[in-house]
mmCIF file of C-alpha atoms and ligand atoms in Angstrom:
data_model
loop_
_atom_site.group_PDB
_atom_site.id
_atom_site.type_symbol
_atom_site.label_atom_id
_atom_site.label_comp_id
_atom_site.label_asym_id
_atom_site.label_seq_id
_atom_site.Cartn_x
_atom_site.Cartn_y
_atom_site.Cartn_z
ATOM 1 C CA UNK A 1 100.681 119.227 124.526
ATOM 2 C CA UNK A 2 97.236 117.619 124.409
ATOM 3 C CA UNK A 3 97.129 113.698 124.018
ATOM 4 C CA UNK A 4 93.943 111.900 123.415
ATOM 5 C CA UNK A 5 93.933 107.976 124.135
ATOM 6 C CA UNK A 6 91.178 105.853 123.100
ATOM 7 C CA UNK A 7 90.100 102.292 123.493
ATOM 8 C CA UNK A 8 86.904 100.690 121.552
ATOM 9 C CA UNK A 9 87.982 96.830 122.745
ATOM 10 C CA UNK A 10 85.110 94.977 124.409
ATOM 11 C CA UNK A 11 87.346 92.591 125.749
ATOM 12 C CA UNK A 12 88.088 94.585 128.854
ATOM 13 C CA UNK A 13 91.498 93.467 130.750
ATOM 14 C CA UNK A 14 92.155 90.371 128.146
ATOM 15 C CA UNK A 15 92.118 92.906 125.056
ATOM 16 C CA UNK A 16 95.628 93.139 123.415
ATOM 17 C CA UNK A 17 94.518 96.857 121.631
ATOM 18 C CA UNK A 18 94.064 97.823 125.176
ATOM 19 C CA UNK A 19 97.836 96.766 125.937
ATOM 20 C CA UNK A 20 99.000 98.160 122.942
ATOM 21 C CA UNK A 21 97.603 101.317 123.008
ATOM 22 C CA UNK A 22 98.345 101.821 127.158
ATOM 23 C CA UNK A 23 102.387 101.105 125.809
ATOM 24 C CA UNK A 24 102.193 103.748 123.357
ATOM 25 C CA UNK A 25 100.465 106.780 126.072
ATOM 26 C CA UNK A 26 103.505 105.159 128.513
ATOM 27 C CA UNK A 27 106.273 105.444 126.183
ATOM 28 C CA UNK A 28 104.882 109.159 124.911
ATOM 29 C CA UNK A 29 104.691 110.292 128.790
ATOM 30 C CA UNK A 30 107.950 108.739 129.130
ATOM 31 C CA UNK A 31 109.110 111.662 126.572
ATOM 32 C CA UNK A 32 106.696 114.242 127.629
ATOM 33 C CA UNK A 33 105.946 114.273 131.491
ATOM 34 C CA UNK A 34 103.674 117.247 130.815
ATOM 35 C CA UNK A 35 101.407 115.701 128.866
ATOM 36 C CA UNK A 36 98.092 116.580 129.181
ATOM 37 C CA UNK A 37 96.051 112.911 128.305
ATOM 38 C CA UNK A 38 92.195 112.903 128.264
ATOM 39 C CA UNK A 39 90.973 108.991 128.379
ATOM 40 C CA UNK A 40 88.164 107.725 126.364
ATOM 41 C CA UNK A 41 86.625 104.371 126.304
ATOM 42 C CA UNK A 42 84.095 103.944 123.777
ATOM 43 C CA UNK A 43 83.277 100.432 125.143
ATOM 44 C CA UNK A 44 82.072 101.354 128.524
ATOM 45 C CA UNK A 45 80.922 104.772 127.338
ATOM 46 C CA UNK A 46 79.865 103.857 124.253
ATOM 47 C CA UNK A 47 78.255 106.836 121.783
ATOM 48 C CA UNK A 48 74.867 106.004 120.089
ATOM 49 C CA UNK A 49 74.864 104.859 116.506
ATOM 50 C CA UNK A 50 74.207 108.424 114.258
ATOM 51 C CA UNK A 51 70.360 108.286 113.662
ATOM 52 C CA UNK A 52 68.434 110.426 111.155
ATOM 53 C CA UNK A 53 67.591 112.429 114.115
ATOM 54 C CA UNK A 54 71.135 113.360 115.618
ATOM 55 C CA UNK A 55 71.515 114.570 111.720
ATOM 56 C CA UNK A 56 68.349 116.520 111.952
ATOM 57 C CA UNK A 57 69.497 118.235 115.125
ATOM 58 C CA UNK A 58 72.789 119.312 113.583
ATOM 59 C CA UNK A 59 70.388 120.896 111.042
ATOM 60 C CA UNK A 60 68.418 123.063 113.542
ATOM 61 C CA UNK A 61 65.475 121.185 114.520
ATOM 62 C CA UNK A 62 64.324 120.572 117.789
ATOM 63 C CA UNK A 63 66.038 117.111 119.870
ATOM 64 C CA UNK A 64 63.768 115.141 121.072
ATOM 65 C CA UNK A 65 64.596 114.549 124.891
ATOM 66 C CA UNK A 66 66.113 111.166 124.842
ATOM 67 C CA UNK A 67 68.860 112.551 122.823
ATOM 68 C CA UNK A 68 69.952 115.541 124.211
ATOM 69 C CA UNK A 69 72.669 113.351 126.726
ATOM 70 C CA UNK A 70 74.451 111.926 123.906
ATOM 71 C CA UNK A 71 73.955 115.197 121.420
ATOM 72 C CA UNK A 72 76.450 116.316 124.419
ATOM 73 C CA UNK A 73 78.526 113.564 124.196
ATOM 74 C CA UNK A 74 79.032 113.720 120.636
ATOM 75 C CA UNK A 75 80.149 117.544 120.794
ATOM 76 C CA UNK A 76 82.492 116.438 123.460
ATOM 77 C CA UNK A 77 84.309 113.896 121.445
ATOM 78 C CA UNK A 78 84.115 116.271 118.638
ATOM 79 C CA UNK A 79 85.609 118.922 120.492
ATOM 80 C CA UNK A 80 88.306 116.377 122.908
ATOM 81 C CA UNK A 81 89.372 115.507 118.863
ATOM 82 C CA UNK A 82 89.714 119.211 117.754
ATOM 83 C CA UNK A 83 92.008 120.142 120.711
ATOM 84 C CA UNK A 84 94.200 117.139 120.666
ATOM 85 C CA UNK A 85 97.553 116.850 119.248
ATOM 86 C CA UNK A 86 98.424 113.607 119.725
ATOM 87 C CA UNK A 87 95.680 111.047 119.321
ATOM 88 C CA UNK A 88 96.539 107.722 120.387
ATOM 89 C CA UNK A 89 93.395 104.649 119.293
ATOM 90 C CA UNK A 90 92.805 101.196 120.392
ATOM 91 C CA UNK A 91 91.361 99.315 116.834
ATOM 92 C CA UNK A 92 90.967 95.855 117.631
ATOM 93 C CA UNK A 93 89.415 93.764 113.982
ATOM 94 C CA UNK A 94 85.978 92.824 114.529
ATOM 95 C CA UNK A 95 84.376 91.362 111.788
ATOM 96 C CA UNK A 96 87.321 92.271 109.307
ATOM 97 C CA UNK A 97 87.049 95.834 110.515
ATOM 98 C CA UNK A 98 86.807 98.219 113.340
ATOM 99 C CA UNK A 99 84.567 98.085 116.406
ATOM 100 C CA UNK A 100 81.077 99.463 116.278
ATOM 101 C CA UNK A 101 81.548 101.379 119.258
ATOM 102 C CA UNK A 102 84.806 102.957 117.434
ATOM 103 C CA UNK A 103 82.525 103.652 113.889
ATOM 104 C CA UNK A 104 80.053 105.445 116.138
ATOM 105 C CA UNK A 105 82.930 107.426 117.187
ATOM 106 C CA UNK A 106 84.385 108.255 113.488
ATOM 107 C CA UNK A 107 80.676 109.423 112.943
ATOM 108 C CA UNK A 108 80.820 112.036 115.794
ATOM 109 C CA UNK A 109 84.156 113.348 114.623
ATOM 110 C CA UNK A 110 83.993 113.549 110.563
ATOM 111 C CA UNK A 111 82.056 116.815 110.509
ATOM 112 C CA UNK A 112 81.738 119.292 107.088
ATOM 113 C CA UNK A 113 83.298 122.384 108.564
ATOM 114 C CA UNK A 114 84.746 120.883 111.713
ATOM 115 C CA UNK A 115 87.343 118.018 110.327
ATOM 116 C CA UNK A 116 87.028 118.401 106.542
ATOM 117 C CA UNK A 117 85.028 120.705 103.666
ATOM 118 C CA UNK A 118 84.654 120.408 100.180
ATOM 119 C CA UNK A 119 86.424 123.442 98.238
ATOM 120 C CA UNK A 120 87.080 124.050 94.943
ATOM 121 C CA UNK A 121 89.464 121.001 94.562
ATOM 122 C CA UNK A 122 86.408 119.001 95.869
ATOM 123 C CA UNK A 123 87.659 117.371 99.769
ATOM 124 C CA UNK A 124 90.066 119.425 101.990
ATOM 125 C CA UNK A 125 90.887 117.772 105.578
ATOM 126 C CA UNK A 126 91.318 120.492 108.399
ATOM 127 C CA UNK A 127 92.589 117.903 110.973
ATOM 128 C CA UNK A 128 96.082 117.842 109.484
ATOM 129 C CA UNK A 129 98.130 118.798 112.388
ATOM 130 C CA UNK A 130 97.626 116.380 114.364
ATOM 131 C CA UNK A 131 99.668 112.675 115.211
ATOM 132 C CA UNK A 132 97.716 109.822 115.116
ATOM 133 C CA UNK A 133 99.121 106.510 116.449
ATOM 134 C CA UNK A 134 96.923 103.424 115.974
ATOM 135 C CA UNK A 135 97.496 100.337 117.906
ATOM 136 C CA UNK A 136 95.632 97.192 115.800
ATOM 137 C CA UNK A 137 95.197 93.968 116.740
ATOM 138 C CA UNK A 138 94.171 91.025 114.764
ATOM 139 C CA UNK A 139 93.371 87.430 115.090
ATOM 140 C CA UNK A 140 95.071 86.515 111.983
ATOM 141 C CA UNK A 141 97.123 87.578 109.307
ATOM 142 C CA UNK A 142 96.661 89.825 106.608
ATOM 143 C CA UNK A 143 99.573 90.989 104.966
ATOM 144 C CA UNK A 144 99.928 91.891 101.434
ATOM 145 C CA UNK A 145 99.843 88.893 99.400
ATOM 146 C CA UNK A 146 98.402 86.681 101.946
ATOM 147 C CA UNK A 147 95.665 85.009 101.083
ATOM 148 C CA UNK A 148 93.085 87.539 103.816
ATOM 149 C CA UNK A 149 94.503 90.464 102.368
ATOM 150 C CA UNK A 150 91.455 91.389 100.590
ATOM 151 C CA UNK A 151 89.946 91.070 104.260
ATOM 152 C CA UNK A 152 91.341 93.796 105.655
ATOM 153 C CA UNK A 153 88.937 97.033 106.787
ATOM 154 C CA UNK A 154 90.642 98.237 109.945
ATOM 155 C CA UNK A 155 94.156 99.671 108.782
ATOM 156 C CA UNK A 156 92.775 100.337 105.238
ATOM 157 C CA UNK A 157 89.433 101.953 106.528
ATOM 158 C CA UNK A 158 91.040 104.109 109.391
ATOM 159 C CA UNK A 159 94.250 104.895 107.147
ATOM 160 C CA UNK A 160 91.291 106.566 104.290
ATOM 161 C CA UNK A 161 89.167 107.956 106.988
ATOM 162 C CA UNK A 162 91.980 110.083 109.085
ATOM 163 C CA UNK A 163 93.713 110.591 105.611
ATOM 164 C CA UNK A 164 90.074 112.498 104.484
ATOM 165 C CA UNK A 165 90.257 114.325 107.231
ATOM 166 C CA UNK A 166 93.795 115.266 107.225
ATOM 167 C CA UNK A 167 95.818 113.122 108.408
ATOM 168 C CA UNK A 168 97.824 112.038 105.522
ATOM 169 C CA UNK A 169 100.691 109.542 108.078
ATOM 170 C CA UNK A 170 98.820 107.741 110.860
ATOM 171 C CA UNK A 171 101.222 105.616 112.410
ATOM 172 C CA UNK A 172 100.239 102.233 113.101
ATOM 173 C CA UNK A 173 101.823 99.146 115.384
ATOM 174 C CA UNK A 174 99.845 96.104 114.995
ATOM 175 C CA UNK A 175 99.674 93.189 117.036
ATOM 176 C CA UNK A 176 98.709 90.212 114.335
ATOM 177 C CA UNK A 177 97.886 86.065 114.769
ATOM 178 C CA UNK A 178 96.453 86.853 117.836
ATOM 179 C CA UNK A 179 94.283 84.157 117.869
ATOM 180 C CA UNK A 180 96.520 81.645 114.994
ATOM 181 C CA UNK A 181 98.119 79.845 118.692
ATOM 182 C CA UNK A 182 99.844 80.948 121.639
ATOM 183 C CA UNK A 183 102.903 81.435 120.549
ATOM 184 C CA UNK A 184 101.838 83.674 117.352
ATOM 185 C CA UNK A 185 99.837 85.978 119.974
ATOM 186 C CA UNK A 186 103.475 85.876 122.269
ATOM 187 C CA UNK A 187 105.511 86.823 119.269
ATOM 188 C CA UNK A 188 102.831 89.725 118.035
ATOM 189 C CA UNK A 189 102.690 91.184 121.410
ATOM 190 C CA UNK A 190 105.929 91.397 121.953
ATOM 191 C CA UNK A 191 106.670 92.746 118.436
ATOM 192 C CA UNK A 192 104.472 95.535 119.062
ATOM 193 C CA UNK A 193 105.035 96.420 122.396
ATOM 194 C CA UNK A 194 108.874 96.710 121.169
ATOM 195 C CA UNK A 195 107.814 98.784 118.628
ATOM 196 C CA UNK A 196 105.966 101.199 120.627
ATOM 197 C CA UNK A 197 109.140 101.585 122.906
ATOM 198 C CA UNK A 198 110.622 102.289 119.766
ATOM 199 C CA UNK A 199 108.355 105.469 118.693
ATOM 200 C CA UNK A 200 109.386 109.057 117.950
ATOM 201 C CA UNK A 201 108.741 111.143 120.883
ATOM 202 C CA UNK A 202 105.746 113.077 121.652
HETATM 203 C C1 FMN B 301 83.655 89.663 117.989
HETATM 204 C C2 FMN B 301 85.011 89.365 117.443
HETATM 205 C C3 FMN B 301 85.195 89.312 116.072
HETATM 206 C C4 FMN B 301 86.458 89.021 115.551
HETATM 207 N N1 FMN B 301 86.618 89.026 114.207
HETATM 208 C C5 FMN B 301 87.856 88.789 113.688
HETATM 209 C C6 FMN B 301 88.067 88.825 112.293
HETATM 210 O O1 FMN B 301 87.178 89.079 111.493
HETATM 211 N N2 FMN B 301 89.314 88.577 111.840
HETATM 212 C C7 FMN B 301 90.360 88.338 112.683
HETATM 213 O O2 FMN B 301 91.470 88.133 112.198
HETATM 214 N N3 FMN B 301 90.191 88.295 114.001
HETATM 215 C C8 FMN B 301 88.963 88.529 114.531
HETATM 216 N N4 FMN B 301 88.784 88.512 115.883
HETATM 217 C C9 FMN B 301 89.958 88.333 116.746
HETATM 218 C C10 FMN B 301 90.464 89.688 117.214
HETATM 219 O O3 FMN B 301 90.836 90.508 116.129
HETATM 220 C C11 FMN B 301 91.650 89.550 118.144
HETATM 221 O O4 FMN B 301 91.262 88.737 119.250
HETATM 222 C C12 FMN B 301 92.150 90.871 118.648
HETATM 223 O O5 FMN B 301 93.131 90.665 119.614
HETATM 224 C C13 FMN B 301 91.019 91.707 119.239
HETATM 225 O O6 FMN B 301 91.527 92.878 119.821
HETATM 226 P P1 FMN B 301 91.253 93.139 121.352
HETATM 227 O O7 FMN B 301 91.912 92.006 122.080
HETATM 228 O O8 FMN B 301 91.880 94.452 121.652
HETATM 229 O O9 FMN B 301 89.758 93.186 121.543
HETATM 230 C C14 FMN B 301 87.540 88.782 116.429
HETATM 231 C C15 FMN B 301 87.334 88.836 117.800
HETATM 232 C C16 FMN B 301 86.091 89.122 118.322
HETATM 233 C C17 FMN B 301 85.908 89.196 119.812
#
């Protein structure tokens, strides 16, 4: 069983997604020693923003040189995606929603004929058999009915964007009031690390 684990934080060692998302591979290897886990970290290898050009390319015409490295790169993460099963992601809020770094990724691997195609009963995900497990963290709160609700582009955007692809039940653990106070970030953390000790096995 394939496992993909991916990490778009720029915060390096002090990110909590980072955490989060580490708990969740260890408590899925924990069930499933034979797991085979390819690592990805978008913020140290970041992917470059899609460009008219990289959609030119996928049309046929000649890359110019510059691009051919991360032409590559994009195919790879396309293709790491493809031949996952599990897919375990990182999505710190920046901004009220996800990474750059992590966008650039979602570009490389929502693909017409790859991840999704448009039929006769218009969008049809192909991505559909695979478990996706997203660890979020966020520096405040944004529950339903709370005033930042309306805030709120990471779990909503990556919950429609796997969905389109697929992926009707990503499972997410969030780590919230990160950055509300010390004892809101202790509380979160721990919530969330307890709940990944808590998930369905692999
Ligand atoms: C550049 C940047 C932008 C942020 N924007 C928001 C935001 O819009 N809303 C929010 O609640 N927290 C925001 N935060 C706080 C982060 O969501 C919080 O620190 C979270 O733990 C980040 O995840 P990470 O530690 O894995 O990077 C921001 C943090 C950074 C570094």
């Amino acid at each position: 069983m394939k496992l993909l684990h991916i990490d778009s934080s720029v915060l390096g060692p002090h990110s909590v997604s980072r955490q989060l998302s580490a708990a969740i591979v260890e408590r899925l290897r924990k069930t499933t020693p034979d797991l085979d886990i390819v690592y990805r970290d978008l913020s140290s290898t970041p992917l470059a923003h899609l460009s008219g050009s990289h959609l030119a390319a996928a049309q046929g015409a000649a890359p110019e040189a510059a691009l051919q490295q991360d032409l590559i790169a994009g195919q790879t993460v396309l293709e790491e995606f493809l031949a996952a099963d599990i897919v375990v992601l990182g999505a710190p809020m920046y901004n009220f929603t996800i990474p750059s770094q992590l966008k650039s990724w979602i570009d490389r691997i929502v693909v017409a004929g790859k991840t999704f195609k448009y039929g006769a009963q218009g969008a049809e995900g192909l991505a559909g058999n695979k478990r996706v497990i997203i660890a979020v963290s966020r520096g405040g709160y944004y529950g339903a009915g709370s005033p930042a609700a309306a805030g709120e582009y990471v779990e909503t955007y990556l919950r429609w964007v796997f969905g389109f692809i697929g992926v009707k039940n990503p499972e997410f653990i969030s780590a919230d009031g990160i950055q509300v106070g010390p004892e809101h970030r202790e509380k979160a953390l721990a919530g969330a690390l307890q709940a990944a000790t808590n998930l369905r096995a692999a």
